[in-house]
Each structure stands twice: as structure tokens, then as C-alpha cells.
mmCIF file of N, CA and C and ligand atoms in Angstrom:
data_model
loop_
_atom_site.group_PDB
_atom_site.id
_atom_site.type_symbol
_atom_site.label_atom_id
_atom_site.label_comp_id
_atom_site.label_asym_id
_atom_site.label_seq_id
_atom_site.Cartn_x
_atom_site.Cartn_y
_atom_site.Cartn_z
ATOM 1 N N MET H 18 48.589 10.442 -13.550
ATOM 2 C CA MET H 18 48.242 11.840 -13.353
ATOM 3 C C MET H 18 49.374 12.534 -12.612
ATOM 4 N N THR H 19 49.710 13.698 -13.041
ATOM 5 C CA THR H 19 50.733 14.471 -12.351
ATOM 6 C C THR H 19 50.084 15.533 -11.479
ATOM 7 N N MET H 20 50.715 15.771 -10.340
ATOM 8 C CA MET H 20 50.205 16.803 -9.444
ATOM 9 C C MET H 20 51.089 18.047 -9.512
ATOM 10 N N ASP H 21 52.111 18.045 -10.370
ATOM 11 C CA ASP H 21 53.027 19.175 -10.441
ATOM 12 C C ASP H 21 52.309 20.492 -10.702
ATOM 13 N N ALA H 22 51.258 20.438 -11.466
ATOM 14 C CA ALA H 22 50.534 21.664 -11.799
ATOM 15 C C ALA H 22 49.789 22.228 -10.608
ATOM 16 N N PHE H 23 49.689 21.460 -9.551
ATOM 17 C CA PHE H 23 48.926 21.912 -8.399
ATOM 18 C C PHE H 23 49.825 22.092 -7.182
ATOM 19 N N ASN H 24 50.926 22.799 -7.370
ATOM 20 C CA ASN H 24 51.815 23.037 -6.254
ATOM 21 C C ASN H 24 51.344 24.205 -5.398
ATOM 22 N N ALA H 25 50.156 24.695 -5.645
ATOM 23 C CA ALA H 25 49.625 25.809 -4.871
ATOM 24 C C ALA H 25 48.632 25.350 -3.813
ATOM 25 N N LEU H 26 48.550 24.056 -3.561
ATOM 26 C CA LEU H 26 47.682 23.594 -2.480
ATOM 27 C C LEU H 26 48.243 24.098 -1.153
ATOM 28 N N ALA H 27 47.356 24.537 -0.264
ATOM 29 C CA ALA H 27 47.791 25.118 1.004
ATOM 30 C C ALA H 27 47.299 24.286 2.181
ATOM 31 N N CYS H 28 48.091 24.301 3.224
ATOM 32 C CA CYS H 28 47.733 23.623 4.466
ATOM 33 C C CYS H 28 46.494 24.309 5.053
ATOM 34 N N PRO H 29 45.469 23.541 5.381
ATOM 35 C CA PRO H 29 44.263 24.157 5.941
ATOM 36 C C PRO H 29 44.448 24.670 7.371
ATOM 37 N N LEU H 30 45.548 24.322 8.012
ATOM 38 C CA LEU H 30 45.775 24.746 9.394
ATOM 39 C C LEU H 30 46.569 26.041 9.502
ATOM 40 N N ASP H 31 47.528 26.261 8.575
ATOM 41 C CA ASP H 31 48.342 27.471 8.675
ATOM 42 C C ASP H 31 48.551 28.199 7.353
ATOM 43 N N GLY H 32 47.995 27.661 6.276
ATOM 44 C CA GLY H 32 48.085 28.334 4.986
ATOM 45 C C GLY H 32 49.412 28.182 4.270
ATOM 46 N N GLU H 33 50.327 27.425 4.846
ATOM 47 C CA GLU H 33 51.627 27.211 4.196
ATOM 48 C C GLU H 33 51.448 26.248 3.020
ATOM 49 N N PRO H 34 52.384 26.302 2.058
ATOM 50 C CA PRO H 34 52.245 25.421 0.890
ATOM 51 C C PRO H 34 52.383 23.947 1.271
ATOM 52 N N LEU H 35 51.617 23.117 0.595
ATOM 53 C CA LEU H 35 51.704 21.666 0.789
ATOM 54 C C LEU H 35 52.533 21.077 -0.337
ATOM 55 N N SER H 36 53.332 20.090 -0.003
ATOM 56 C CA SER H 36 54.057 19.360 -1.036
ATOM 57 C C SER H 36 53.862 17.875 -0.798
ATOM 58 N N GLN H 37 53.878 17.133 -1.894
ATOM 59 C CA GLN H 37 53.600 15.706 -1.819
ATOM 60 C C GLN H 37 54.859 14.937 -1.457
ATOM 61 N N ALA H 38 54.716 14.004 -0.525
ATOM 62 C CA ALA H 38 55.805 13.117 -0.129
ATOM 63 C C ALA H 38 55.219 11.720 -0.021
ATOM 64 N N ASP H 39 55.428 10.921 -1.058
ATOM 65 C CA ASP H 39 54.883 9.561 -1.127
ATOM 66 C C ASP H 39 53.366 9.569 -1.009
ATOM 67 N N THR H 40 52.855 9.015 0.086
ATOM 68 C CA THR H 40 51.403 8.873 0.217
ATOM 69 C C THR H 40 50.792 9.930 1.134
ATOM 70 N N CYS H 41 51.478 11.047 1.314
ATOM 71 C CA CYS H 41 50.887 12.122 2.100
ATOM 72 C C CYS H 41 51.344 13.477 1.566
ATOM 73 N N TRP H 42 50.682 14.497 2.029
ATOM 74 C CA TRP H 42 51.048 15.870 1.695
ATOM 75 C C TRP H 42 51.419 16.552 3.011
ATOM 76 N N ARG H 43 52.511 17.349 2.980
ATOM 77 C CA ARG H 43 53.004 18.000 4.198
ATOM 78 C C ARG H 43 53.268 19.476 3.945
ATOM 79 N N CYS H 44 53.119 20.253 5.023
ATOM 80 C CA CYS H 44 53.525 21.659 4.974
ATOM 81 C C CYS H 44 54.855 21.773 5.707
ATOM 82 N N PRO H 45 55.547 22.914 5.590
ATOM 83 C CA PRO H 45 56.845 23.076 6.271
ATOM 84 C C PRO H 45 56.745 22.921 7.791
ATOM 85 N N ALA H 46 55.589 23.197 8.380
ATOM 86 C CA ALA H 46 55.432 23.056 9.838
ATOM 87 C C ALA H 46 55.210 21.615 10.265
ATOM 88 N N GLY H 47 55.085 20.709 9.318
ATOM 89 C CA GLY H 47 54.943 19.296 9.637
ATOM 90 C C GLY H 47 53.524 18.779 9.675
ATOM 91 N N HIS H 48 52.544 19.624 9.386
ATOM 92 C CA HIS H 48 51.178 19.108 9.294
ATOM 93 C C HIS H 48 51.128 18.145 8.119
ATOM 94 N N SER H 49 50.533 17.002 8.338
ATOM 95 C CA SER H 49 50.571 15.946 7.340
ATOM 96 C C SER H 49 49.161 15.452 7.039
ATOM 97 N N PHE H 50 48.898 15.212 5.768
ATOM 98 C CA PHE H 50 47.575 14.770 5.324
ATOM 99 C C PHE H 50 47.766 13.563 4.416
ATOM 100 N N ASP H 51 47.264 12.421 4.865
ATOM 101 C CA ASP H 51 47.432 11.181 4.118
ATOM 102 C C ASP H 51 46.498 11.119 2.917
ATOM 103 N N VAL H 52 47.003 10.547 1.837
ATOM 104 C CA VAL H 52 46.165 10.255 0.684
ATOM 105 C C VAL H 52 45.444 8.948 0.981
ATOM 106 N N ALA H 53 44.115 8.963 0.895
ATOM 107 C CA ALA H 53 43.327 7.758 1.142
ATOM 108 C C ALA H 53 43.632 6.708 0.082
ATOM 109 N N ARG H 54 43.389 5.467 0.415
ATOM 110 C CA ARG H 54 43.694 4.408 -0.562
ATOM 111 C C ARG H 54 42.863 4.562 -1.831
ATOM 112 N N GLN H 55 41.729 5.256 -1.757
ATOM 113 C CA GLN H 55 40.925 5.513 -2.952
ATOM 114 C C GLN H 55 41.520 6.634 -3.795
ATOM 115 N N GLY H 56 42.504 7.352 -3.255
ATOM 116 C CA GLY H 56 43.205 8.369 -4.038
ATOM 117 C C GLY H 56 42.841 9.800 -3.712
ATOM 118 N N TYR H 57 41.977 10.021 -2.732
ATOM 119 C CA TYR H 57 41.622 11.407 -2.413
ATOM 120 C C TYR H 57 42.398 11.890 -1.197
ATOM 121 N N LEU H 58 42.404 13.205 -1.035
ATOM 122 C CA LEU H 58 43.109 13.863 0.066
ATOM 123 C C LEU H 58 42.089 14.649 0.870
ATOM 124 N N HIS H 59 42.009 14.380 2.160
ATOM 125 C CA HIS H 59 41.039 15.053 3.036
ATOM 126 C C HIS H 59 41.719 16.243 3.701
ATOM 127 N N LEU H 60 41.247 17.461 3.383
ATOM 128 C CA LEU H 60 41.880 18.669 3.913
ATOM 129 C C LEU H 60 40.951 19.489 4.795
ATOM 130 N N LEU H 61 39.847 18.920 5.239
ATOM 131 C CA LEU H 61 38.933 19.655 6.112
ATOM 132 C C LEU H 61 39.196 19.222 7.554
ATOM 133 N N PRO H 62 39.851 20.096 8.342
ATOM 134 C CA PRO H 62 40.131 19.721 9.728
ATOM 135 C C PRO H 62 38.832 19.496 10.506
ATOM 136 N N VAL H 63 38.862 18.527 11.391
ATOM 137 C CA VAL H 63 37.671 18.186 12.182
ATOM 138 C C VAL H 63 37.122 19.414 12.894
ATOM 139 N N GLN H 64 38.021 20.266 13.425
ATOM 140 C CA GLN H 64 37.556 21.440 14.168
ATOM 141 C C GLN H 64 36.887 22.477 13.275
ATOM 142 N N ASN H 65 37.047 22.354 11.945
ATOM 143 C CA ASN H 65 36.391 23.287 11.029
ATOM 144 C C ASN H 65 35.094 22.746 10.450
ATOM 145 N N LYS H 66 34.763 21.513 10.778
ATOM 146 C CA LYS H 66 33.507 20.934 10.299
ATOM 147 C C LYS H 66 32.347 21.586 11.022
ATOM 148 N N ARG H 67 31.317 21.905 10.283
ATOM 149 C CA ARG H 67 30.126 22.492 10.905
ATOM 150 C C ARG H 67 28.980 21.505 10.970
ATOM 151 N N SER H 68 29.218 20.317 10.452
ATOM 152 C CA SER H 68 28.251 19.233 10.606
ATOM 153 C C SER H 68 29.024 17.924 10.580
ATOM 154 N N LEU H 69 28.391 16.864 11.036
ATOM 155 C CA LEU H 69 29.071 15.576 11.054
ATOM 156 C C LEU H 69 29.322 15.043 9.649
ATOM 157 N N ASP H 70 28.433 15.394 8.729
ATOM 158 C CA ASP H 70 28.530 14.889 7.362
ATOM 159 C C ASP H 70 28.292 16.055 6.398
ATOM 160 N N PRO H 71 29.300 16.952 6.253
ATOM 161 C CA PRO H 71 29.085 18.155 5.443
ATOM 162 C C PRO H 71 28.893 17.846 3.965
ATOM 163 N N GLY H 72 28.168 18.730 3.301
ATOM 164 C CA GLY H 72 27.959 18.585 1.865
ATOM 165 C C GLY H 72 26.888 17.563 1.548
ATOM 166 N N ASP H 73 26.875 17.141 0.301
ATOM 167 C CA ASP H 73 25.860 16.190 -0.160
ATOM 168 C C ASP H 73 25.979 14.859 0.573
ATOM 169 N N SER H 74 24.818 14.276 0.857
ATOM 170 C CA SER H 74 24.784 12.978 1.532
ATOM 171 C C SER H 74 25.113 11.865 0.533
ATOM 172 N N LYS H 75 25.309 10.689 1.060
ATOM 173 C CA LYS H 75 25.579 9.512 0.216
ATOM 174 C C LYS H 75 24.436 9.283 -0.782
ATOM 175 N N ASP H 76 23.196 9.419 -0.314
ATOM 176 C CA ASP H 76 22.035 9.231 -1.199
ATOM 177 C C ASP H 76 21.966 10.307 -2.282
ATOM 178 N N MET H 77 22.281 11.540 -1.920
ATOM 179 C CA MET H 77 22.266 12.630 -2.911
ATOM 180 C C MET H 77 23.316 12.399 -3.994
ATOM 181 N N VAL H 78 24.491 11.963 -3.588
ATOM 182 C CA VAL H 78 25.563 11.694 -4.551
ATOM 183 C C VAL H 78 25.157 10.549 -5.481
ATOM 184 N N ALA H 79 24.566 9.513 -4.913
ATOM 185 C CA ALA H 79 24.136 8.365 -5.735
ATOM 186 C C ALA H 79 23.052 8.788 -6.720
ATOM 187 N N ALA H 80 22.109 9.625 -6.280
ATOM 188 C CA ALA H 80 21.035 10.081 -7.168
ATOM 189 C C ALA H 80 21.598 10.934 -8.304
ATOM 190 N N ARG H 81 22.519 11.820 -7.967
ATOM 191 C CA ARG H 81 23.109 12.663 -9.020
ATOM 192 C C ARG H 81 23.915 11.818 -9.993
ATOM 193 N N ARG H 82 24.604 10.820 -9.490
ATOM 194 C CA ARG H 82 25.381 9.946 -10.382
ATOM 195 C C ARG H 82 24.457 9.212 -11.361
ATOM 196 N N ARG H 83 23.319 8.718 -10.856
ATOM 197 C CA ARG H 83 22.361 8.048 -11.753
ATOM 198 C C ARG H 83 21.862 9.009 -12.823
ATOM 199 N N PHE H 84 21.532 10.228 -12.408
ATOM 200 C CA PHE H 84 21.040 11.229 -13.353
ATOM 201 C C PHE H 84 22.105 11.551 -14.403
ATOM 202 N N LEU H 85 23.315 11.826 -13.966
ATOM 203 C CA LEU H 85 24.373 12.200 -14.909
ATOM 204 C C LEU H 85 24.737 11.044 -15.832
ATOM 205 N N ASN H 86 24.763 9.835 -15.303
ATOM 206 C CA ASN H 86 25.096 8.674 -16.134
ATOM 207 C C ASN H 86 24.019 8.367 -17.162
ATOM 208 N N ALA H 87 22.830 8.929 -16.990
ATOM 209 C CA ALA H 87 21.771 8.757 -17.990
ATOM 210 C C ALA H 87 22.008 9.645 -19.215
ATOM 211 N N GLY H 88 22.988 10.553 -19.133
ATOM 212 C CA GLY H 88 23.390 11.323 -20.309
ATOM 213 C C GLY H 88 22.698 12.663 -20.498
ATOM 214 N N PHE H 89 21.871 13.071 -19.559
ATOM 215 C CA PHE H 89 21.140 14.332 -19.734
ATOM 216 C C PHE H 89 22.076 15.543 -19.854
ATOM 217 N N TYR H 90 23.207 15.501 -19.198
ATOM 218 C CA TYR H 90 24.151 16.625 -19.233
ATOM 219 C C TYR H 90 25.346 16.355 -20.147
ATOM 220 N N GLN H 91 25.303 15.270 -20.909
ATOM 221 C CA GLN H 91 26.411 14.936 -21.804
ATOM 222 C C GLN H 91 26.756 16.076 -22.765
ATOM 223 N N PRO H 92 25.771 16.723 -23.414
ATOM 224 C CA PRO H 92 26.120 17.840 -24.314
ATOM 225 C C PRO H 92 26.814 18.986 -23.573
ATOM 226 N N ILE H 93 26.409 19.226 -22.346
ATOM 227 C CA ILE H 93 27.055 20.290 -21.559
ATOM 228 C C ILE H 93 28.495 19.903 -21.243
ATOM 229 N N ALA H 94 28.685 18.664 -20.821
ATOM 230 C CA ALA H 94 30.038 18.198 -20.493
ATOM 231 C C ALA H 94 30.941 18.276 -21.726
ATOM 232 N N GLU H 95 30.421 17.894 -22.885
ATOM 233 C CA GLU H 95 31.225 17.957 -24.111
ATOM 234 C C GLU H 95 31.578 19.401 -24.459
ATOM 235 N N ALA H 96 30.618 20.300 -24.311
ATOM 236 C CA ALA H 96 30.876 21.719 -24.606
ATOM 237 C C ALA H 96 31.897 22.306 -23.642
ATOM 238 N N VAL H 97 31.794 21.959 -22.388
ATOM 239 C CA VAL H 97 32.755 22.449 -21.394
ATOM 240 C C VAL H 97 34.145 21.901 -21.721
ATOM 241 N N GLY H 98 34.224 20.621 -22.012
ATOM 242 C CA GLY H 98 35.509 20.008 -22.350
ATOM 243 C C GLY H 98 36.131 20.636 -23.586
ATOM 244 N N GLN H 99 35.314 20.887 -24.591
ATOM 245 C CA GLN H 99 35.826 21.506 -25.819
ATOM 246 C C GLN H 99 36.302 22.936 -25.548
ATOM 247 N N ALA H 100 35.544 23.676 -24.777
ATOM 248 C CA ALA H 100 35.935 25.054 -24.453
ATOM 249 C C ALA H 100 37.237 25.083 -23.671
ATOM 250 N N VAL H 101 37.390 24.170 -22.747
ATOM 251 C CA VAL H 101 38.605 24.121 -21.940
ATOM 252 C C VAL H 101 39.811 23.777 -22.808
ATOM 253 N N THR H 102 39.687 22.770 -23.639
ATOM 254 C CA THR H 102 40.850 22.319 -24.413
ATOM 255 C C THR H 102 41.200 23.285 -25.542
ATOM 256 N N THR H 103 40.239 23.924 -26.157
ATOM 257 C CA THR H 103 40.573 24.847 -27.243
ATOM 258 C C THR H 103 41.126 26.171 -26.720
ATOM 259 N N SER H 104 40.768 26.548 -25.534
ATOM 260 C CA SER H 104 41.259 27.824 -25.001
ATOM 261 C C SER H 104 42.587 27.676 -24.285
ATOM 262 N N THR H 105 43.056 26.455 -24.111
ATOM 263 C CA THR H 105 44.314 26.230 -23.388
ATOM 264 C C THR H 105 45.225 25.293 -24.166
ATOM 265 N N ALA H 106 45.219 25.399 -25.495
ATOM 266 C CA ALA H 106 45.928 24.427 -26.336
ATOM 267 C C ALA H 106 47.424 24.365 -26.067
ATOM 268 N N ASN H 107 48.060 25.431 -25.629
ATOM 269 C CA ASN H 107 49.511 25.426 -25.449
ATOM 270 C C ASN H 107 49.944 25.154 -24.007
ATOM 271 N N THR H 108 49.025 24.815 -23.155
ATOM 272 C CA THR H 108 49.352 24.556 -21.762
ATOM 273 C C THR H 108 49.628 23.071 -21.573
ATOM 274 N N LYS H 109 50.837 22.729 -21.077
ATOM 275 C CA LYS H 109 51.174 21.322 -20.867
ATOM 276 C C LYS H 109 51.762 21.132 -19.486
ATOM 277 N N PRO H 110 51.254 20.274 -18.688
ATOM 278 C CA PRO H 110 49.974 19.620 -18.904
ATOM 279 C C PRO H 110 48.846 20.602 -18.640
ATOM 280 N N LEU H 111 47.717 20.250 -19.176
ATOM 281 C CA LEU H 111 46.542 21.076 -18.944
ATOM 282 C C LEU H 111 46.087 20.835 -17.504
ATOM 283 N N ALA H 112 46.124 21.876 -16.702
ATOM 284 C CA ALA H 112 45.730 21.765 -15.299
ATOM 285 C C ALA H 112 44.310 22.281 -15.137
ATOM 286 N N CYS H 113 43.475 21.458 -14.545
ATOM 287 C CA CYS H 113 42.077 21.836 -14.364
ATOM 288 C C CYS H 113 41.643 21.503 -12.938
ATOM 289 N N LEU H 114 41.200 22.521 -12.239
ATOM 290 C CA LEU H 114 40.671 22.349 -10.888
ATOM 291 C C LEU H 114 39.164 22.500 -10.941
ATOM 292 N N ASP H 115 38.454 21.489 -10.503
ATOM 293 C CA ASP H 115 36.991 21.526 -10.434
ATOM 294 C C ASP H 115 36.606 21.734 -8.969
ATOM 295 N N ALA H 116 36.262 22.961 -8.641
ATOM 296 C CA ALA H 116 35.879 23.292 -7.266
ATOM 297 C C ALA H 116 34.402 22.978 -7.081
ATOM 298 N N GLY H 117 34.115 22.038 -6.198
ATOM 299 C CA GLY H 117 32.744 21.551 -6.051
ATOM 300 C C GLY H 117 32.481 20.488 -7.099
ATOM 301 N N CYS H 118 33.405 19.543 -7.180
ATOM 302 C CA CYS H 118 33.409 18.566 -8.276
ATOM 303 C C CYS H 118 32.325 17.502 -8.167
ATOM 304 N N GLY H 119 31.647 17.440 -7.036
ATOM 305 C CA GLY H 119 30.668 16.365 -6.887
ATOM 306 C C GLY H 119 31.340 15.027 -7.065
ATOM 307 N N GLU H 120 30.703 14.146 -7.789
ATOM 308 C CA GLU H 120 31.258 12.814 -8.004
ATOM 309 C C GLU H 120 32.240 12.765 -9.169
ATOM 310 N N GLY H 121 32.674 13.919 -9.684
ATOM 311 C CA GLY H 121 33.735 13.967 -10.679
ATOM 312 C C GLY H 121 33.284 13.804 -12.116
ATOM 313 N N TYR H 122 32.009 13.997 -12.364
ATOM 314 C CA TYR H 122 31.463 13.776 -13.699
ATOM 315 C C TYR H 122 32.200 14.584 -14.762
ATOM 316 N N TYR H 123 32.364 15.882 -14.539
ATOM 317 C CA TYR H 123 32.972 16.734 -15.567
ATOM 318 C C TYR H 123 34.455 16.441 -15.739
ATOM 319 N N LEU H 124 35.152 16.130 -14.678
ATOM 320 C CA LEU H 124 36.566 15.780 -14.815
ATOM 321 C C LEU H 124 36.725 14.470 -15.587
ATOM 322 N N ARG H 125 35.849 13.500 -15.306
ATOM 323 C CA ARG H 125 35.914 12.229 -16.049
ATOM 324 C C ARG H 125 35.629 12.456 -17.529
ATOM 325 N N GLN H 126 34.627 13.289 -17.819
ATOM 326 C CA GLN H 126 34.305 13.586 -19.218
ATOM 327 C C GLN H 126 35.481 14.278 -19.899
ATOM 328 N N LEU H 127 36.102 15.212 -19.193
ATOM 329 C CA LEU H 127 37.252 15.928 -19.749
ATOM 330 C C LEU H 127 38.392 14.957 -20.039
ATOM 331 N N ALA H 128 38.665 14.052 -19.132
ATOM 332 C CA ALA H 128 39.730 13.066 -19.318
ATOM 333 C C ALA H 128 39.403 12.117 -20.471
ATOM 334 N N ALA H 129 38.153 11.671 -20.548
ATOM 335 C CA ALA H 129 37.762 10.712 -21.579
ATOM 336 C C ALA H 129 37.835 11.323 -22.980
ATOM 337 N N SER H 130 37.547 12.599 -23.089
ATOM 338 C CA SER H 130 37.538 13.218 -24.410
ATOM 339 C C SER H 130 38.893 13.795 -24.806
ATOM 340 N N ASN H 131 39.886 13.668 -23.934
ATOM 341 C CA ASN H 131 41.222 14.206 -24.227
ATOM 342 C C ASN H 131 42.299 13.206 -23.854
ATOM 343 N N MET H 132 42.121 11.973 -24.352
ATOM 344 C CA MET H 132 43.045 10.897 -24.001
ATOM 345 C C MET H 132 44.468 11.171 -24.473
ATOM 346 N N ASP H 133 44.633 11.963 -25.518
ATOM 347 C CA ASP H 133 45.964 12.215 -26.068
ATOM 348 C C ASP H 133 46.635 13.452 -25.465
ATOM 349 N N MET H 134 45.995 14.067 -24.498
ATOM 350 C CA MET H 134 46.494 15.310 -23.919
ATOM 351 C C MET H 134 47.008 15.053 -22.497
ATOM 352 N N ALA H 135 48.114 15.692 -22.137
ATOM 353 C CA ALA H 135 48.614 15.590 -20.765
ATOM 354 C C ALA H 135 47.706 16.415 -19.857
ATOM 355 N N LEU H 136 47.097 15.752 -18.897
ATOM 356 C CA LEU H 136 46.140 16.409 -18.013
ATOM 357 C C LEU H 136 46.581 16.294 -16.565
ATOM 358 N N ALA H 137 46.364 17.352 -15.816
ATOM 359 C CA ALA H 137 46.518 17.330 -14.360
ATOM 360 C C ALA H 137 45.173 17.784 -13.811
ATOM 361 N N LEU H 138 44.412 16.844 -13.297
ATOM 362 C CA LEU H 138 43.046 17.133 -12.873
ATOM 363 C C LEU H 138 42.919 16.992 -11.368
ATOM 364 N N VAL H 139 42.295 17.975 -10.755
ATOM 365 C CA VAL H 139 42.018 17.917 -9.327
ATOM 366 C C VAL H 139 40.587 18.370 -9.110
ATOM 367 N N GLY H 140 39.872 17.581 -8.335
ATOM 368 C CA GLY H 140 38.519 17.958 -7.945
ATOM 369 C C GLY H 140 38.468 18.126 -6.437
ATOM 370 N N VAL H 141 37.761 19.129 -5.981
ATOM 371 C CA VAL H 141 37.577 19.323 -4.543
ATOM 372 C C VAL H 141 36.089 19.407 -4.244
ATOM 373 N N ASP H 142 35.717 18.851 -3.119
ATOM 374 C CA ASP H 142 34.326 18.894 -2.698
ATOM 375 C C ASP H 142 34.272 18.727 -1.183
ATOM 376 N N ILE H 143 33.315 19.346 -0.564
ATOM 377 C CA ILE H 143 33.195 19.258 0.886
ATOM 378 C C ILE H 143 32.535 17.935 1.317
ATOM 379 N N SER H 144 31.842 17.287 0.382
ATOM 380 C CA SER H 144 31.153 16.029 0.700
ATOM 381 C C SER H 144 32.120 14.854 0.626
ATOM 382 N N LYS H 145 32.214 14.151 1.716
ATOM 383 C CA LYS H 145 33.030 12.935 1.746
ATOM 384 C C LYS H 145 32.546 11.939 0.713
ATOM 385 N N TRP H 146 31.238 11.810 0.564
ATOM 386 C CA TRP H 146 30.663 10.833 -0.366
ATOM 387 C C TRP H 146 30.942 11.212 -1.812
ATOM 388 N N ALA H 147 30.852 12.500 -2.101
ATOM 389 C CA ALA H 147 31.151 12.951 -3.469
ATOM 390 C C ALA H 147 32.630 12.739 -3.777
ATOM 391 N N THR H 148 33.471 13.084 -2.834
ATOM 392 C CA THR H 148 34.909 12.941 -3.038
ATOM 393 C C THR H 148 35.277 11.476 -3.230
ATOM 394 N N LEU H 149 34.671 10.621 -2.443
ATOM 395 C CA LEU H 149 34.918 9.188 -2.600
ATOM 396 C C LEU H 149 34.497 8.708 -3.985
ATOM 397 N N ALA H 150 33.346 9.141 -4.449
ATOM 398 C CA ALA H 150 32.872 8.736 -5.769
ATOM 399 C C ALA H 150 33.771 9.288 -6.864
ATOM 400 N N ALA H 151 34.246 10.520 -6.682
ATOM 401 C CA ALA H 151 35.130 11.122 -7.692
ATOM 402 C C ALA H 151 36.468 10.403 -7.744
ATOM 403 N N ALA H 152 36.977 10.027 -6.592
ATOM 404 C CA ALA H 152 38.288 9.357 -6.568
ATOM 405 C C ALA H 152 38.220 8.016 -7.264
HETATM 406 ZN ZN1 ZN V 11 50.499 23.388 8.144
#
């Protein structure tokens, strides 16, 4: 996966652009954010958290994953994937940001149905558990 399409990520502390350097992302002021070994990037500063465990809980993420894996939303995911790829046919790589990605269901569906297409996919979510599942 390439992150070149997402060079507009901003530092949550000062709003300056973030750029990737090996296993972390840095802003010009030196704020640094490590990429977790699971592949996600945590950009919510502790001082900005309004709860100890913001967003969906671990149990909520697991329940939604069971529901989605049962295929109830498969037709929706296919329609979304088709709409995205047909409306952006000349974009290489196809960059898709899923804001509030949950456990990454739609991004995974998009990737699975477009194996021959160059994709740059990023999902963001406030839930640590959802982000972990998506990564
Ligand atoms: Zn910064």
C-alpha cells in the first residue's frame, strides 16, 4: 500500500503537515507518531481524549464484525465499491479515505473487489478497538 496519496495528514498538535519517515510520522516541529506494529497510526493526543476508551468498545467492534461477516451488508459494500471505482477510473492510485472506518469492512471489500487496481486506502476511527481490527 502506498501512502503517497495521503500527504495531507496533519499533526494533531499544531496542524502542520505530517510526513512518513520509516516507522513513524513527523511534522516539521518534530512531533512524532509511531506506527503500531499492527500497522495503524494513533493521532489522538492524550490531552484531547474525553474518555479513557473513546468510540466503540471492544465488544461493540466484535459484535459489528460478526454482523458484517454474516454478509448482511455485502450488497451495500459491493455497490459502494462499484460506485467508487467507476467514478474514479482515471485516478492512479485510487485514494480512498474512510472516515469512521470501524473495523475496516468497507475498505477490505473495496480492496478485495479491485485486486488489479492501485489503491491507497486509509481508514480513521476514534475507537482504538476498531482501528486495531481494521489494521
Ligand atoms: Zn506537530
